[in-house]
Structure formats: structure tokens, C-alpha cells
Coordinates of C-alpha atoms and ligand atoms in Angstrom, one line a residue:
X6 CA 0.2 0.2 -0.1
X7 CA 1.2 3.5 -0.8
X8 CA 3.8 2.8 -3.0
X9 CA 4.3 6.4 -4.1
X10 CA 8.1 6.6 -4.8
X11 CA 9.3 8.1 -8.2
X12 CA 11.4 6.1 -10.3
X13 CA 14.5 4.3 -9.0
X14 CA 17.3 5.0 -11.2
X15 CA 20.3 4.6 -8.9
X16 CA 21.7 2.1 -7.2
X17 CA 21.2 3.2 -3.4
X18 CA 17.2 3.8 -4.6
X19 CA 15.9 0.3 -4.3
X20 CA 17.4 0.1 -0.6
X21 CA 16.3 3.6 0.6
X22 CA 13.1 2.7 -0.5
X23 CA 12.6 -0.6 1.4
X24 CA 13.5 1.2 4.5
X25 CA 10.9 4.0 3.7
X26 CA 8.3 1.2 3.2
X27 CA 9.2 -0.8 6.1
X28 CA 8.7 2.5 8.7
X29 CA 5.6 3.1 6.3
X30 CA 4.2 -0.2 6.8
X31 CA 4.8 -0.3 10.6
X32 CA 3.4 3.3 11.1
X33 CA 0.3 2.4 9.4
X34 CA 0.1 -1.1 11.2
X35 CA 0.4 0.6 14.6
X36 CA -2.0 3.8 13.4
X37 CA -5.0 1.3 12.6
X38 CA -4.0 -0.6 15.5
X39 CA -4.1 1.9 18.3
X40 CA -6.6 4.4 16.8
X41 CA -8.8 1.5 16.0
X42 CA -8.4 -0.1 19.5
X43 CA -9.4 3.7 20.9
X44 CA -12.3 4.1 18.7
X45 CA -13.8 0.5 19.5
X46 CA -13.1 1.0 23.4
X47 CA -15.1 4.6 23.1
X48 CA -18.3 2.9 21.1
X49 CA -17.9 -0.5 23.5
X50 CA -17.8 1.5 26.7
X51 CA -19.7 4.4 26.2
X52 CA -22.4 5.3 29.2
X53 CA -25.7 4.1 28.0
X54 CA -28.7 6.0 29.5
X55 CA -28.6 7.5 32.9
X56 CA -27.4 4.2 34.3
X57 CA -24.8 4.3 36.9
X58 CA -21.3 3.7 35.7
X59 CA -18.4 2.9 37.8
X60 CA -14.7 2.6 36.3
X61 CA -13.0 -0.3 37.5
X62 CA -9.7 0.6 39.2
X63 CA -6.6 -1.3 37.1
X64 CA -3.6 -1.2 39.1
X65 CA -1.6 -2.4 36.1
X66 CA -0.1 -5.5 34.3
X67 CA 3.4 -6.4 34.3
X68 CA 3.2 -8.4 31.1
X69 CA 2.2 -5.6 29.1
X70 CA 4.4 -3.4 30.1
X71 CA 7.3 -5.1 29.1
X72 CA 6.3 -6.1 25.7
X73 CA 5.0 -2.6 24.9
X74 CA 8.4 -1.3 25.8
X75 CA 10.4 -4.0 24.5
X76 CA 8.9 -4.7 21.0
X77 CA 9.0 -0.8 20.1
X78 CA 12.5 -0.5 21.3
X79 CA 13.8 -3.6 19.2
X80 CA 11.9 -1.9 16.1
X81 CA 13.6 1.2 17.0
X82 CA 17.3 -0.6 17.1
X83 CA 16.3 -2.4 14.0
X84 CA 15.1 1.0 11.8
X85 CA 18.3 2.9 13.1
X86 CA 20.6 0.1 12.2
X87 CA 19.4 -0.1 8.7
X88 CA 18.8 3.7 8.4
X89 CA 22.8 4.1 9.6
X90 CA 23.9 1.5 7.3
X91 CA 22.2 2.6 4.0
X92 CA 23.1 6.1 4.8
X93 CA 26.9 5.0 5.2
X94 CA 26.8 3.6 1.9
X95 CA 25.1 6.6 0.5
X96 CA 27.7 8.9 1.3
X97 CA 30.7 6.5 0.7
X98 CA 32.5 7.7 -2.5
X99 CA 33.8 5.0 -4.8
X100 CA 37.2 5.5 -5.9
X101 CA 36.8 5.8 -9.4
X102 CA 33.5 8.3 -9.1
X103 CA 33.6 10.9 -12.0
X104 CA 33.7 14.4 -10.3
X105 CA 31.4 17.2 -11.4
X106 CA 31.4 20.6 -9.7
X107 CA 28.4 22.2 -9.4
X108 CA 27.8 26.0 -8.3
X109 CA 24.6 26.8 -7.2
X110 CA 23.4 30.9 -7.8
X111 CA 20.0 32.2 -7.5
X112 CA 18.6 30.8 -9.6
X113 CA 20.5 28.4 -11.7
X114 CA 22.8 25.3 -11.3
X115 CA 26.2 25.6 -13.2
X116 CA 27.9 22.6 -14.1
X117 CA 31.8 21.8 -14.7
X118 CA 33.5 18.8 -15.9
X119 CA 37.1 17.6 -15.3
X120 CA 38.0 18.8 -18.8
X121 CA 36.4 22.3 -18.3
X122 CA 33.3 21.7 -20.3
X123 CA 30.7 23.7 -18.8
X124 CA 26.8 24.0 -18.9
X125 CA 24.2 25.1 -17.0
X126 CA 21.0 24.0 -16.2
X127 CA 21.9 20.6 -17.8
X128 CA 23.8 17.8 -16.5
X129 CA 25.0 14.5 -18.3
X130 CA 26.7 11.7 -16.7
X131 CA 27.3 8.4 -18.0
X132 CA 25.4 5.1 -16.9
X133 CA 26.7 2.4 -14.6
X134 CA 29.7 4.5 -13.6
X135 CA 29.4 6.1 -9.9
X136 CA 29.6 10.5 -10.0
X137 CA 29.9 12.6 -7.3
X138 CA 28.6 16.3 -7.7
X139 CA 30.9 18.4 -5.8
X140 CA 28.3 21.2 -4.8
X141 CA 28.7 24.7 -3.6
X142 CA 26.9 27.9 -3.6
X143 CA 27.8 31.5 -4.8
X144 CA 25.3 33.3 -2.7
X145 CA 22.9 31.7 -0.5
X146 CA 21.9 28.3 0.4
X147 CA 20.3 25.8 -2.2
X148 CA 19.4 22.5 -2.1
X149 CA 20.5 19.8 -4.6
X150 CA 17.8 17.3 -5.3
X151 CA 17.6 14.2 -7.8
X152 CA 14.4 12.4 -6.2
X153 CA 14.8 9.6 -9.2
X154 CA 18.4 8.9 -7.5
X155 CA 17.4 9.6 -4.0
X156 CA 20.1 11.8 -3.3
X157 CA 19.7 15.6 -1.7
X158 CA 22.4 18.1 -0.4
X159 CA 22.6 21.4 0.5
X160 CA 24.7 23.8 -1.6
X161 CA 26.6 26.2 0.8
X162 CA 28.4 29.5 0.2
X163 CA 32.1 29.0 1.0
X164 CA 32.5 25.3 1.7
X165 CA 32.0 22.1 -0.2
X166 CA 29.6 19.6 0.0
X167 CA 28.5 16.5 -2.1
X168 CA 26.1 14.0 -3.6
X169 CA 27.3 10.6 -4.7
X170 CA 25.1 8.0 -6.6
X171 CA 25.5 5.3 -9.3
X172 CA 22.9 5.7 -12.4
X173 CA 21.1 2.2 -13.4
X174 CA 19.4 3.5 -16.4
X175 CA 19.4 6.1 -18.9
X176 CA 17.2 8.6 -19.2
X177 CA 16.3 12.4 -18.2
X178 CA 15.9 13.2 -14.5
X179 CA 14.9 16.1 -12.9
X180 CA 17.0 18.3 -10.4
X181 CA 15.3 20.4 -8.1
X182 CA 16.4 23.3 -5.6
X183 CA 14.4 22.3 -2.6
X184 CA 15.7 24.8 -0.1
X185 CA 13.9 27.8 -0.4
X186 CA 15.9 30.7 -1.9
X187 CA 14.2 33.7 -3.0
X188 CA 11.7 34.9 -5.9
X189 CA 12.6 32.4 -8.5
X190 CA 13.3 29.3 -6.1
X191 CA 10.4 27.1 -7.7
X192 CA 12.3 27.9 -11.4
X193 CA 15.5 26.7 -10.1
X194 CA 15.4 23.6 -12.1
X195 CA 18.2 21.3 -14.3
X196 CA 17.9 18.2 -16.2
X197 CA 20.1 15.3 -15.5
X198 CA 20.7 13.1 -18.7
X199 CA 21.7 9.9 -18.0
X200 CA 23.8 8.7 -21.2
X201 CA 25.2 5.4 -22.6
X202 CA 29.2 5.4 -22.1
X203 CA 30.1 6.0 -25.5
X204 CA 27.6 8.8 -25.9
X205 CA 28.8 10.5 -22.8
X206 CA 32.1 10.7 -24.1
X207 CA 31.3 12.1 -27.4
X208 CA 29.3 14.8 -25.6
X209 CA 32.1 15.5 -23.2
X210 CA 34.6 15.6 -26.0
X211 CA 32.3 17.8 -28.3
X212 CA 33.9 21.2 -27.4
X213 CA 32.3 22.9 -30.6
X214 CA 30.1 25.4 -28.9
X215 CA 32.6 26.8 -26.7
X216 CA 35.0 26.9 -29.4
X217 CA 32.5 29.0 -31.6
X218 CA 32.1 31.1 -28.8
X219 CA 35.3 31.6 -27.8
X220 CA 36.4 32.3 -31.5
X221 CA 33.8 35.1 -31.8
X222 CA 34.6 38.6 -32.1
X223 CA 33.3 40.5 -29.2
X224 CA 30.6 41.9 -31.5
X225 CA 29.5 39.1 -33.0
X226 CA 28.9 37.4 -29.2
X227 CA 27.0 40.9 -28.8
X228 CA 24.8 39.9 -31.6
X229 CA 24.2 36.4 -30.7
X230 CA 23.5 37.9 -27.2
X231 CA 21.2 40.3 -28.3
X232 CA 18.5 37.4 -29.4
X233 CA 19.8 35.2 -27.1
X234 CA 18.8 36.7 -23.8
X235 CA 15.8 38.2 -25.6
X236 CA 16.9 42.3 -25.9
X237 CA 15.3 41.9 -29.4
X238 CA 11.8 41.9 -27.7
X239 CA 12.0 45.4 -26.4
X240 CA 15.1 47.3 -28.4
X241 CA 15.1 47.4 -32.2
X242 CA 18.1 47.6 -34.2
X243 CA 16.2 49.8 -37.1
X244 CA 15.6 52.8 -35.4
X245 CA 12.1 51.8 -34.5
X246 CA 10.6 52.8 -30.9
X247 CA 9.5 49.3 -29.4
X248 CA 9.1 49.4 -25.5
X249 CA 12.7 50.4 -25.1
X250 CA 15.3 52.5 -27.0
X251 CA 16.4 51.5 -30.5
X252 CA 20.3 50.0 -30.6
X253 CA 21.1 51.8 -33.8
X254 CA 23.5 54.4 -33.4
X255 CA 22.8 54.1 -29.6
X256 CA 26.6 54.5 -28.7
X257 CA 27.6 58.0 -28.3
X258 CA 24.1 59.4 -28.3
X259 CA 23.3 62.2 -26.1
X260 CA 19.7 62.9 -24.4
X261 CA 18.0 63.4 -21.3
X262 CA 16.9 61.0 -18.4
X263 CA 13.3 61.2 -17.1
X264 CA 14.9 63.4 -14.1
X265 CA 16.0 66.0 -16.5
X266 CA 20.0 65.0 -16.3
X267 CA 21.6 64.7 -19.3
X268 CA 23.5 61.6 -20.3
X269 CA 25.8 60.3 -23.0
X270 CA 25.7 56.7 -24.0
X271 CA 29.2 55.8 -23.3
X272 CA 30.9 52.4 -22.1
X273 CA 29.6 52.8 -18.5
X274 CA 26.2 54.5 -19.1
X275 CA 25.3 51.0 -21.1
X276 CA 26.8 48.8 -18.6
X277 CA 24.8 50.6 -16.1
X278 CA 21.9 50.2 -17.7
X279 CA 22.2 46.1 -18.6
X280 CA 22.8 45.8 -14.4
X281 CA 20.8 48.6 -12.9
X282 CA 18.2 49.5 -15.7
X283 CA 15.6 51.2 -13.2
X284 CA 18.7 53.8 -12.1
X285 CA 18.6 55.6 -15.5
X286 CA 15.5 55.8 -17.5
X287 CA 15.3 57.8 -20.6
X288 CA 13.2 60.3 -20.9
X289 CA 10.0 59.5 -22.5
X290 CA 9.8 56.0 -21.8
X291 CA 8.6 53.5 -18.8
X292 CA 10.9 51.9 -16.9
X293 CA 10.5 48.0 -16.8
X294 CA 13.5 46.8 -18.0
X295 CA 14.8 43.5 -15.7
X296 CA 18.2 43.9 -14.4
X297 CA 20.5 41.3 -16.1
X298 CA 22.8 41.2 -13.1
X299 CA 24.3 37.7 -12.5
X300 CA 23.0 36.9 -15.9
X301 CA 25.7 38.0 -18.4
X302 CA 29.5 38.1 -17.7
X303 CA 31.8 41.2 -18.2
X304 CA 33.2 39.4 -21.4
X305 CA 29.4 39.5 -22.4
X306 CA 28.6 42.8 -21.6
X307 CA 31.8 44.0 -23.4
X308 CA 30.6 42.0 -26.5
X309 CA 27.3 43.8 -26.2
X310 CA 28.9 47.3 -26.1
X311 CA 31.2 46.2 -29.1
X312 CA 28.1 45.4 -31.1
X313 CA 26.5 48.6 -30.3
X314 CA 29.2 50.3 -31.8
X315 CA 28.9 48.5 -35.2
X316 CA 25.4 49.6 -35.1
X317 CA 26.1 53.3 -36.4
X318 CA 23.7 53.4 -39.3
X319 CA 26.7 52.5 -41.7
X320 CA 26.0 49.2 -42.9
X321 CA 22.5 47.5 -42.2
X322 CA 22.5 44.7 -39.5
X323 CA 21.5 41.4 -39.9
X324 CA 20.1 39.9 -36.9
X325 CA 22.3 36.9 -35.5
X326 CA 20.3 33.6 -35.8
X327 CA 20.3 32.4 -31.9
X328 CA 23.3 30.1 -31.3
X329 CA 22.5 26.5 -32.7
X330 CA 20.5 24.5 -30.3
X331 CA 21.6 20.8 -30.1
X332 CA 20.0 18.7 -32.3
X333 CA 17.0 17.5 -31.1
X334 CA 14.3 15.0 -32.4
X335 CA 11.2 17.2 -32.3
X336 CA 8.8 14.3 -33.1
X337 CA 10.0 12.2 -30.0
X338 CA 9.0 15.1 -27.7
X339 CA 5.6 15.5 -26.2
X340 CA 3.7 18.6 -27.3
X341 CA 4.3 20.0 -23.8
X342 CA 8.3 19.7 -24.3
X343 CA 7.9 21.1 -27.9
X344 CA 6.1 24.3 -26.2
X345 CA 9.0 24.5 -23.6
X346 CA 11.7 24.9 -26.3
X347 CA 9.6 27.4 -27.8
X348 CA 8.9 29.4 -24.9
X349 CA 13.0 29.5 -24.6
X350 CA 14.1 30.2 -28.1
X351 CA 10.9 32.5 -29.0
X352 CA 12.1 34.3 -25.8
X353 CA 8.8 34.3 -24.4
X354 CA 10.1 34.6 -21.1
X355 CA 11.7 37.6 -21.3
X356 CA 8.3 39.2 -20.5
X357 CA 6.2 35.9 -19.2
X358 CA 7.2 34.6 -15.9
X359 CA 6.3 31.0 -14.9
X360 CA 6.3 31.8 -11.3
X361 CA 3.3 33.8 -11.1
X362 CA 5.2 37.3 -11.1
X363 CA 3.5 39.7 -13.7
X364 CA 3.0 43.6 -14.0
X365 CA 3.7 44.2 -10.4
X366 CA 7.2 42.8 -10.6
X367 CA 8.0 44.7 -13.4
X368 CA 7.1 41.8 -16.1
X369 CA 5.8 43.1 -19.4
X370 CA 3.5 40.3 -20.1
X371 CA 1.1 38.1 -17.7
X372 CA 2.3 35.1 -15.9
X373 CA 1.8 31.7 -17.5
X374 CA 1.4 30.2 -14.0
X375 CA -2.5 28.9 -13.8
X376 CA -3.1 31.1 -17.1
X377 CA -4.9 28.3 -18.6
X378 CA -8.7 28.6 -17.9
X379 CA -7.9 31.7 -16.2
X380 CA -10.9 34.5 -16.3
X381 CA -10.0 38.3 -16.6
X382 CA -10.8 41.4 -18.2
X383 CA -9.3 43.5 -21.3
X384 CA -8.5 47.2 -20.9
X385 CA -11.6 47.8 -22.7
X386 CA -13.5 46.4 -20.2
X387 CA -14.5 43.4 -22.2
X388 CA -14.3 39.7 -20.2
X389 CA -12.1 36.6 -21.2
X390 CA -11.3 33.5 -20.5
X391 CA -7.9 32.4 -21.5
X392 CA -9.2 28.8 -23.3
X393 CA -7.5 27.6 -26.5
X394 CA -9.0 30.0 -29.1
X395 CA -8.1 33.4 -26.5
X396 CA -4.2 32.0 -26.6
X397 CA -4.4 31.3 -30.4
X398 CA -5.6 35.0 -30.9
X399 CA -3.0 36.2 -28.4
X400 CA -0.5 34.7 -30.3
X401 CA -1.7 35.8 -34.2
X402 CA -2.7 39.4 -33.5
X403 CA -1.0 40.2 -29.8
X404 CA -1.5 44.0 -29.7
X405 CA -5.5 43.4 -30.6
X406 CA -6.7 42.5 -26.9
X407 CA -4.6 43.8 -23.9
X408 CA -5.0 42.2 -20.7
X409 CA -5.9 45.1 -18.2
X410 CA -2.6 46.6 -16.8
X411 CA -0.5 45.7 -19.6
X412 CA 0.9 47.3 -22.9
X413 CA 0.6 46.5 -26.1
X414 CA 4.2 45.7 -26.5
X415 CA 4.1 41.8 -27.4
X416 CA 5.8 41.3 -31.2
X417 CA 4.3 39.1 -33.8
X418 CA 6.0 35.5 -33.5
X419 CA 4.8 33.8 -36.7
X420 CA 4.3 30.5 -34.8
X421 CA 2.7 28.0 -37.3
X422 CA -0.7 26.4 -35.7
X423 CA 1.5 23.3 -34.9
X424 CA 3.6 25.3 -32.8
X425 CA 0.9 27.5 -31.2
X426 CA -0.9 23.8 -30.5
X427 CA 2.6 23.1 -28.7
X428 CA 2.7 26.4 -26.6
X429 CA -0.7 25.9 -25.6
X430 CA 0.2 22.3 -24.4
X431 CA 2.9 23.6 -22.4
X432 CA 0.8 26.5 -21.1
X433 CA -1.7 24.2 -19.6
X434 CA 1.0 22.3 -17.7
X435 CA 1.7 25.4 -15.7
X436 CA -1.0 25.1 -13.0
X437 CA -1.3 27.2 -10.0
Ligands
CUA20 CU1 18.2 27.6 -4.8 CU2 15.8 27.2 -4.1

């Protein structure tokens, strides 16, 4: 009864489950026996009518006392013994374990392999090989939790902790942050990909993405980031006004901020605009840009500045294609997974959160959390229900019906009908 543990994908998992189920079954057994006896006695010995009812005086029973002291003691020793034994096994790091460095920060997981390969949000390990994730944190307490592997440990700033396990089947497993760490704690997720040995080695040796990035000129890197980080949702390259000022001829531009002070768009001004966007709002614009603090390295900011310097109007700019995504077989994914990919690749995330934050927190669009089926008002006062037809309309004609409290800033995405239904499947999964 109550066998609800998630998939067991590591060597230790069945042992953890065994103890867990013993304790669960024991607890269930004693709950039923004790509460059952209470209820039975309450009914059996209930005072009937007004008849006088004398409670007998009972002095105690030595045999009973011994039984209910000795039996639970033995059970507790038994549980403690197996608990400690399995815990010891769980913490013992095999000498041949592959080490992966994990750095937690608000709100992402970064992984680094022995050969220098780095990833974010995605970890790859070979099947049937012990692995050790060495954990630390850059800012606050986080906690690394892989339910399918039955391992969990805090990631603590200023010290190292670890989890170790041996995966026994290939597949993709969810990694959670399981220590409340601030606004996007619930979105601090990562995927653990357990691959066959050869496939893992191929992945580990493949440095094409890093090499391409390292070989990029700063301006090219900036152009890539422009689409990758979703800057394009609010800043045009052709001089047209979207939500924020256009990037065309931005470098060296002079103007006024909304408090009347004058600015010159030099390197420091641009860097500050990226890290503390609300501290300097250009006159005539509404301040609503999120900070990219911690999301862009100094090199990347330098790249964006270099990219802006190229936008002097001397040559037409081509929008850089987003960095080549890993080739995935879309037909093998569920509609929900394909919708999630679109959420990322079309940079919906710049304006639509998944954690319930919206206009009040400076987001430009309504959150997708609990969106499906939501009822509300448009800014012309008519009511809507967020069903399939509504979402399709919102994607196809984004500026037609605007939800109360928001501005018509969403661009045309040109999605196909199939892509729209994938996005809807993803939205449906974002339950309240
Ligand atoms: Cu990191 Cu919760």
C-alpha cells in the first residue's frame, strides 16, 4: 500500500525505498491498531442512558508493560541500524567516481567537468558509472535534489558538500532546488541526462559550442546575445521605437533622463543600464527592464557594447541567428516539451514568467502560471477566459486584446498552428 516513490534510477534507490516502506508499513499498522482500539473502546464502553457507571480501578499489568516497552525498542534499533547502514553506503564515494563541480546561484545550476566543459541547467553523466557532484553556492543556501537518484544535499556558500550515486538506467531526470532561496526558487531546475558511455564521451569531447563562442569577435558575441537574451523583444536595430530605445546609433547618443539630467551613452552608461536598468530611465520611456546582474559576464557585457558600436548606421545589420541549439528530434518530444523549447527559443520568458510574477514585479506580460482557464478583463472592459481560442488569438494578433494593466508590446512571432498548439500544451502544464 502507498507505494508512491518516484522512479528508482540509482543503485542505492531500492535500498532507500525498502527502509522507507518498512517504516511506512509499520506506522500504518500501529496507527490502525491504536486508533482502531481507541474507537472500538469509545463505542463499546460508552455510558448507556442514565445508568450509574463505575470505572473499575486497574493497577497495571507487568507482562503488558514489558511487551510494549521491549517490542518498540527492538523496532527502533532495527530501523536505526538499517538507516545508518544505508546512509553510510550513500555517502561513501567510490574511488573511481567521476567528479562534476556544481555551482548554485540564484537561480541556476552551473556544472563543470574535469576537462573544463561547462553547462548550465543541464548535467550529463554516463550510466553504470559512479559519479560525485561536488556542490557549492555563490550566494545563499540552495539544495541539490535528484528524487529519482534518492540523493539530496545543501549547497552552501563558502564550503563544499557533495552527493554521490551510481545511475543504473539511461534517461532524463529532474533536478530541483529544494531549499527556499528567493523569488525564483521554484524555477531553479535542471535536467540530469544519463547517457550510454560512448554517447557521454562523445558529448564530453565535443567542444564545438565553446570554441565557436571563444572564437567569436566581441561584436559577434554581442549580436548573438542580443537574440539569445531576448534584448530584441524591447530594443530594435532599425531605429523603430518598441518598448525601450532602439540600439541603432545608440553608442555616443546624448539625451535626457526622466529626472532631467543629461546622459551620454558611453561604455559605463550602457553597462549600468544592463545591470541597474531602473537607475537611469531615458525621458519618454517607462522603466520596466529587468536587471541582467549575474546573467551576463563582463566579457558578454563587453560583447554587447562592441555590438552597439557597430550599429552606427553605416551598414544594414543582420540579426544573428540564435546559437545553434542541440539537434533534438522534435517528433520524439511531447507537445508540452516542444512548447517549452519554443518558450525558450522565442524568448517568451523575457516577458512571461512561470512563477506567478506579472506587472507588479515589472514583467511586461501576464504570467503563464495558472494561465490556462484564467478569467479576467481586457483594458477595454470586456471579459475573457484564457482557453485555446484566446491563446491562439493572443499569439496571432498580440496587440489586439490587451489584458488590463499591461501595454501592447508583444511582437508578432509568426508561429505555425502546430507550434501554437505546442505552446498551449506547455501553458496548460503551468498549473497554479
Ligand atoms: Cu535555490 Cu531554492
